[in-house]
Amino acid sequence: MKPQLLRVTNDIVHSFSVRRDTVPCINNHWHYHPEVELIYFKKGNGTQFIGDSIKRFQSGDVVLVGSYLPHYWRFDDAYFNNGVKTCADVKVVHFNELFWGDSFLNLPENRVIKTTLECAKRGIQIKGKAKQQIADLFNTHLNTEGPGKIIFLMEALMAASRCKDDQLSSIAFHHNVDDLDKDRISAIYDYSLAHFKNVITLEEIAEVANISPSSFCRFFKAKTRKTYTQFINEIRIGNACKLLIENKINVKQICYESGFNNFASFHKFFKLINGKSPLNYQKEVLAENGHIN
């Protein structure tokens, strides 16, 4: 699929971009860029698309996205509802891999950073102590100037190196930047996110994509490396994870609120995608020590 090429601009006195976003619609679309992106969601919840990976993102998450890897963070509807004050707070770094010179990453001492950037081409979900460390670095050094700014980035990448095996997109994922199907894929994504709680027929989603039902199946599998059924179930399970974390309704209610009409199917797909049952997932998440501030 072809996401939108995003131009990341740097001013003349900085070699890479560091910024804070408080508006949830910033870059709220399927896009890619040559720069590596390190993003910290201090406040923000929604659905995360990185390559062919779909999962929930929530406050406290940190992700490293490699150059030219398509990605898209769609904030929950609550951030866009009129009269409801739900704020986002996102801190993000964009940098070219070679901004510090052609030979820097080839130094023996920097091998771990180079390897981490290679792994980031599939996206890295930062976890555990590394997530907390990077969050602290953002909170302390967001407005740092001079050499301290480069040291901040190096320390963040060193922390990320401990999670380089936690890659998001599959090794088979590949996007063709010459593809002209950006609008079609975006329409499919947007419609699916808006209607996943309902039964979406093949004819219905094919009409959204403006192609025949038989062509839709081939098209979607070729562009995403998964069937549409797999895709919509991943969105539904992502919503179930959100509701489990909120812990306001029971698991059977969550099943139906997430678009499943059969509890056995819900349980099966949840375990297939997350590797654990809904209740075990909920217990593990609720046992964690809160969100990063």
mmCIF file of N, CA and C in Angstrom, residues 139-211:
data_model
loop_
_atom_site.group_PDB
_atom_site.id
_atom_site.type_symbol
_atom_site.label_atom_id
_atom_site.label_comp_id
_atom_site.label_asym_id
_atom_site.label_seq_id
_atom_site.Cartn_x
_atom_site.Cartn_y
_atom_site.Cartn_z
ATOM 1 N N ASN A 139 10.758 13.711 29.458
ATOM 2 C CA ASN A 139 10.243 14.677 30.417
ATOM 3 C C ASN A 139 11.317 15.641 30.903
ATOM 4 N N THR A 140 12.561 15.161 30.963
ATOM 5 C CA THR A 140 13.651 15.984 31.498
ATOM 6 C C THR A 140 14.354 16.801 30.427
ATOM 7 N N HIS A 141 14.478 16.228 29.217
ATOM 8 C CA HIS A 141 15.356 16.829 28.210
ATOM 9 C C HIS A 141 14.648 17.286 26.934
ATOM 10 N N LEU A 142 13.321 17.384 26.959
ATOM 11 C CA LEU A 142 12.605 17.746 25.738
ATOM 12 C C LEU A 142 13.132 19.046 25.137
ATOM 13 N N ASN A 143 13.439 20.036 25.969
ATOM 14 C CA ASN A 143 13.873 21.354 25.487
ATOM 15 C C ASN A 143 15.381 21.574 25.618
ATOM 16 N N THR A 144 16.131 20.497 25.797
ATOM 17 C CA THR A 144 17.591 20.608 25.900
ATOM 18 C C THR A 144 18.181 21.139 24.601
ATOM 19 N N GLU A 145 19.211 21.952 24.717
ATOM 20 C CA GLU A 145 19.906 22.476 23.543
ATOM 21 C C GLU A 145 21.369 22.056 23.585
ATOM 22 N N GLY A 146 22.063 22.279 22.473
ATOM 23 C CA GLY A 146 23.488 21.987 22.405
ATOM 24 C C GLY A 146 23.781 20.503 22.420
ATOM 25 N N PRO A 147 25.012 20.133 22.834
ATOM 26 C CA PRO A 147 25.407 18.717 22.837
ATOM 27 C C PRO A 147 24.495 17.833 23.678
ATOM 28 N N GLY A 148 23.859 18.414 24.699
ATOM 29 C CA GLY A 148 22.964 17.634 25.542
ATOM 30 C C GLY A 148 21.813 17.027 24.775
ATOM 31 N N LYS A 149 21.405 17.688 23.695
ATOM 32 C CA LYS A 149 20.305 17.180 22.879
ATOM 33 C C LYS A 149 20.701 15.884 22.176
ATOM 34 N N ILE A 150 21.935 15.833 21.684
ATOM 35 C CA ILE A 150 22.415 14.617 21.027
ATOM 36 C C ILE A 150 22.618 13.505 22.050
ATOM 37 N N ILE A 151 23.107 13.875 23.235
ATOM 38 C CA ILE A 151 23.288 12.880 24.295
ATOM 39 C C ILE A 151 21.940 12.291 24.699
ATOM 40 N N PHE A 152 20.915 13.147 24.771
ATOM 41 C CA PHE A 152 19.554 12.674 25.075
ATOM 42 C C PHE A 152 19.116 11.601 24.080
ATOM 43 N N LEU A 153 19.337 11.853 22.787
ATOM 44 C CA LEU A 153 18.925 10.893 21.769
ATOM 45 C C LEU A 153 19.721 9.604 21.884
ATOM 46 N N MET A 154 21.025 9.704 22.109
ATOM 47 C CA MET A 154 21.853 8.503 22.243
ATOM 48 C C MET A 154 21.417 7.673 23.447
ATOM 49 N N GLU A 155 21.126 8.328 24.555
ATOM 50 C CA GLU A 155 20.686 7.590 25.745
ATOM 51 C C GLU A 155 19.346 6.906 25.499
ATOM 52 N N ALA A 156 18.457 7.588 24.769
ATOM 53 C CA ALA A 156 17.158 7.000 24.446
ATOM 54 C C ALA A 156 17.330 5.770 23.559
ATOM 55 N N LEU A 157 18.201 5.844 22.572
ATOM 56 C CA LEU A 157 18.431 4.707 21.675
ATOM 57 C C LEU A 157 19.124 3.560 22.408
ATOM 58 N N MET A 158 20.007 3.894 23.340
ATOM 59 C CA MET A 158 20.636 2.850 24.146
ATOM 60 C C MET A 158 19.583 2.110 24.978
ATOM 61 N N ALA A 159 18.642 2.859 25.538
ATOM 62 C CA ALA A 159 17.566 2.220 26.297
ATOM 63 C C ALA A 159 16.710 1.360 25.376
ATOM 64 N N ALA A 160 16.391 1.882 24.184
ATOM 65 C CA ALA A 160 15.572 1.132 23.217
ATOM 66 C C ALA A 160 16.251 -0.154 22.784
ATOM 67 N N SER A 161 17.581 -0.188 22.827
ATOM 68 C CA SER A 161 18.313 -1.377 22.373
ATOM 69 C C SER A 161 17.974 -2.605 23.212
ATOM 70 N N ARG A 162 17.516 -2.393 24.434
ATOM 71 C CA ARG A 162 17.155 -3.533 25.292
ATOM 72 C C ARG A 162 15.855 -4.184 24.838
ATOM 73 N N CYS A 163 15.126 -3.516 23.926
ATOM 74 C CA CYS A 163 13.834 -4.043 23.458
ATOM 75 C C CYS A 163 13.846 -4.349 21.969
ATOM 76 N N LYS A 164 15.037 -4.446 21.369
ATOM 77 C CA LYS A 164 15.098 -4.566 19.910
ATOM 78 C C LYS A 164 14.467 -5.849 19.375
ATOM 79 N N ASP A 165 14.217 -6.820 20.251
ATOM 80 C CA ASP A 165 13.546 -8.051 19.804
ATOM 81 C C ASP A 165 12.029 -7.924 19.832
ATOM 82 N N ASP A 166 11.511 -6.831 20.394
ATOM 83 C CA ASP A 166 10.064 -6.628 20.483
ATOM 84 C C ASP A 166 9.566 -5.890 19.246
ATOM 85 N N GLN A 167 9.776 -6.527 18.084
ATOM 86 C CA GLN A 167 9.413 -5.891 16.822
ATOM 87 C C GLN A 167 7.920 -6.057 16.539
ATOM 88 N N LEU A 168 7.356 -5.087 15.834
ATOM 89 C CA LEU A 168 5.920 -5.023 15.638
ATOM 90 C C LEU A 168 5.469 -5.597 14.300
ATOM 91 N N SER A 169 6.001 -5.090 13.209
ATOM 92 C CA SER A 169 5.592 -5.535 11.884
ATOM 93 C C SER A 169 6.272 -6.854 11.527
ATOM 94 N N SER A 170 5.594 -7.675 10.743
ATOM 95 C CA SER A 170 6.170 -8.969 10.368
ATOM 96 C C SER A 170 7.325 -8.779 9.391
ATOM 97 N N ILE A 171 8.183 -9.772 9.326
ATOM 98 C CA ILE A 171 9.345 -9.708 8.441
ATOM 99 C C ILE A 171 8.918 -9.727 6.975
ATOM 100 N N ALA A 172 7.694 -10.214 6.713
ATOM 101 C CA ALA A 172 7.205 -10.304 5.335
ATOM 102 C C ALA A 172 6.621 -8.989 4.837
ATOM 103 N N PHE A 173 6.364 -8.041 5.742
ATOM 104 C CA PHE A 173 5.702 -6.812 5.309
ATOM 105 C C PHE A 173 6.617 -5.981 4.426
ATOM 106 N N HIS A 174 6.033 -5.476 3.346
ATOM 107 C CA HIS A 174 6.755 -4.587 2.447
ATOM 108 C C HIS A 174 5.747 -3.700 1.752
ATOM 109 N N HIS A 175 6.047 -2.411 1.671
ATOM 110 C CA HIS A 175 5.132 -1.524 0.951
ATOM 111 C C HIS A 175 5.842 -0.940 -0.248
ATOM 112 N N ASN A 176 5.076 -0.731 -1.294
ATOM 113 C CA ASN A 176 5.598 -0.193 -2.539
ATOM 114 C C ASN A 176 5.282 1.294 -2.599
ATOM 115 N N VAL A 177 6.306 2.142 -2.510
ATOM 116 C CA VAL A 177 6.069 3.580 -2.450
ATOM 117 C C VAL A 177 5.540 4.126 -3.767
ATOM 118 N N ASP A 178 5.539 3.315 -4.831
ATOM 119 C CA ASP A 178 4.992 3.751 -6.118
ATOM 120 C C ASP A 178 3.524 3.343 -6.289
ATOM 121 N N ASP A 179 2.992 2.642 -5.317
ATOM 122 C CA ASP A 179 1.611 2.187 -5.391
ATOM 123 C C ASP A 179 0.658 3.382 -5.345
ATOM 124 N N LEU A 180 -0.457 3.268 -6.035
ATOM 125 C CA LEU A 180 -1.409 4.375 -6.108
ATOM 126 C C LEU A 180 -2.689 4.091 -5.317
ATOM 127 N N ASP A 181 -2.629 3.154 -4.376
ATOM 128 C CA ASP A 181 -3.844 2.728 -3.680
ATOM 129 C C ASP A 181 -4.003 3.351 -2.297
ATOM 130 N N LYS A 182 -3.311 4.448 -2.009
ATOM 131 C CA LYS A 182 -3.372 5.083 -0.691
ATOM 132 C C LYS A 182 -4.799 5.401 -0.269
ATOM 133 N N ASP A 183 -5.557 6.056 -1.156
ATOM 134 C CA ASP A 183 -6.912 6.482 -0.803
ATOM 135 C C ASP A 183 -7.823 5.296 -0.538
ATOM 136 N N ARG A 184 -7.657 4.232 -1.310
ATOM 137 C CA ARG A 184 -8.490 3.040 -1.136
ATOM 138 C C ARG A 184 -8.220 2.380 0.212
ATOM 139 N N ILE A 185 -6.952 2.220 0.553
ATOM 140 C CA ILE A 185 -6.591 1.617 1.837
ATOM 141 C C ILE A 185 -7.061 2.496 2.989
ATOM 142 N N SER A 186 -6.878 3.802 2.876
ATOM 143 C CA SER A 186 -7.315 4.717 3.934
ATOM 144 C C SER A 186 -8.819 4.620 4.144
ATOM 145 N N ALA A 187 -9.571 4.508 3.052
ATOM 146 C CA ALA A 187 -11.025 4.381 3.166
ATOM 147 C C ALA A 187 -11.411 3.095 3.884
ATOM 148 N N ILE A 188 -10.720 2.014 3.582
ATOM 149 C CA ILE A 188 -10.983 0.731 4.236
ATOM 150 C C ILE A 188 -10.687 0.834 5.732
ATOM 151 N N TYR A 189 -9.553 1.411 6.073
ATOM 152 C CA TYR A 189 -9.176 1.558 7.481
ATOM 153 C C TYR A 189 -10.207 2.395 8.228
ATOM 154 N N ASP A 190 -10.534 3.558 7.672
ATOM 155 C CA ASP A 190 -11.446 4.469 8.364
ATOM 156 C C ASP A 190 -12.832 3.840 8.554
ATOM 157 N N TYR A 191 -13.329 3.188 7.526
ATOM 158 C CA TYR A 191 -14.656 2.561 7.622
ATOM 159 C C TYR A 191 -14.639 1.428 8.647
ATOM 160 N N SER A 192 -13.586 0.645 8.637
ATOM 161 C CA SER A 192 -13.491 -0.495 9.554
ATOM 162 C C SER A 192 -13.435 -0.022 11.002
ATOM 163 N N LEU A 193 -12.668 1.030 11.250
ATOM 164 C CA LEU A 193 -12.558 1.555 12.610
ATOM 165 C C LEU A 193 -13.870 2.154 13.100
ATOM 166 N N ALA A 194 -14.658 2.674 12.171
ATOM 167 C CA ALA A 194 -15.934 3.294 12.543
ATOM 168 C C ALA A 194 -17.053 2.274 12.722
ATOM 169 N N HIS A 195 -16.930 1.089 12.105
ATOM 170 C CA HIS A 195 -18.055 0.144 12.085
ATOM 171 C C HIS A 195 -17.702 -1.256 12.580
ATOM 172 N N PHE A 196 -16.567 -1.435 13.253
ATOM 173 C CA PHE A 196 -16.137 -2.789 13.623
ATOM 174 C C PHE A 196 -17.093 -3.470 14.604
ATOM 175 N N LYS A 197 -17.915 -2.708 15.314
ATOM 176 C CA LYS A 197 -18.846 -3.319 16.264
ATOM 177 C C LYS A 197 -20.010 -4.012 15.550
ATOM 178 N N ASN A 198 -20.198 -3.685 14.286
ATOM 179 C CA ASN A 198 -21.277 -4.277 13.495
ATOM 180 C C ASN A 198 -20.729 -5.369 12.576
ATOM 181 N N VAL A 199 -21.611 -6.159 12.009
ATOM 182 C CA VAL A 199 -21.215 -7.127 10.988
ATOM 183 C C VAL A 199 -20.915 -6.354 9.699
ATOM 184 N N ILE A 200 -19.714 -6.501 9.184
ATOM 185 C CA ILE A 200 -19.326 -5.838 7.927
ATOM 186 C C ILE A 200 -19.257 -6.915 6.846
ATOM 187 N N THR A 201 -20.152 -6.871 5.898
ATOM 188 C CA THR A 201 -20.167 -7.885 4.840
ATOM 189 C C THR A 201 -19.089 -7.595 3.808
ATOM 190 N N LEU A 202 -18.732 -8.634 3.059
ATOM 191 C CA LEU A 202 -17.741 -8.482 2.001
ATOM 192 C C LEU A 202 -18.213 -7.470 0.964
ATOM 193 N N GLU A 203 -19.495 -7.540 0.621
ATOM 194 C CA GLU A 203 -20.052 -6.614 -0.368
ATOM 195 C C GLU A 203 -19.969 -5.166 0.128
ATOM 196 N N GLU A 204 -20.205 -4.986 1.408
ATOM 197 C CA GLU A 204 -20.191 -3.651 2.019
ATOM 198 C C GLU A 204 -18.794 -3.037 1.972
ATOM 199 N N ILE A 205 -17.792 -3.783 2.410
ATOM 200 C CA ILE A 205 -16.443 -3.226 2.455
ATOM 201 C C ILE A 205 -15.851 -3.107 1.048
ATOM 202 N N ALA A 206 -16.262 -4.001 0.141
ATOM 203 C CA ALA A 206 -15.809 -3.896 -1.245
ATOM 204 C C ALA A 206 -16.354 -2.625 -1.891
ATOM 205 N N GLU A 207 -17.584 -2.275 -1.528
ATOM 206 C CA GLU A 207 -18.162 -1.035 -2.056
ATOM 207 C C GLU A 207 -17.399 0.183 -1.537
ATOM 208 N N VAL A 208 -16.966 0.139 -0.290
ATOM 209 C CA VAL A 208 -16.153 1.230 0.271
ATOM 210 C C VAL A 208 -14.862 1.378 -0.528
ATOM 211 N N ALA A 209 -14.270 0.240 -0.893
ATOM 212 C CA ALA A 209 -13.017 0.259 -1.652
ATOM 213 C C ALA A 209 -13.229 0.498 -3.147
ATOM 214 N N ASN A 210 -14.513 0.473 -3.559
ATOM 215 C CA ASN A 210 -14.871 0.711 -4.959
ATOM 216 C C ASN A 210 -14.294 -0.345 -5.895
ATOM 217 N N ILE A 211 -14.328 -1.596 -5.435
ATOM 218 C CA ILE A 211 -13.917 -2.727 -6.272
ATOM 219 C C ILE A 211 -14.902 -3.871 -6.029
#
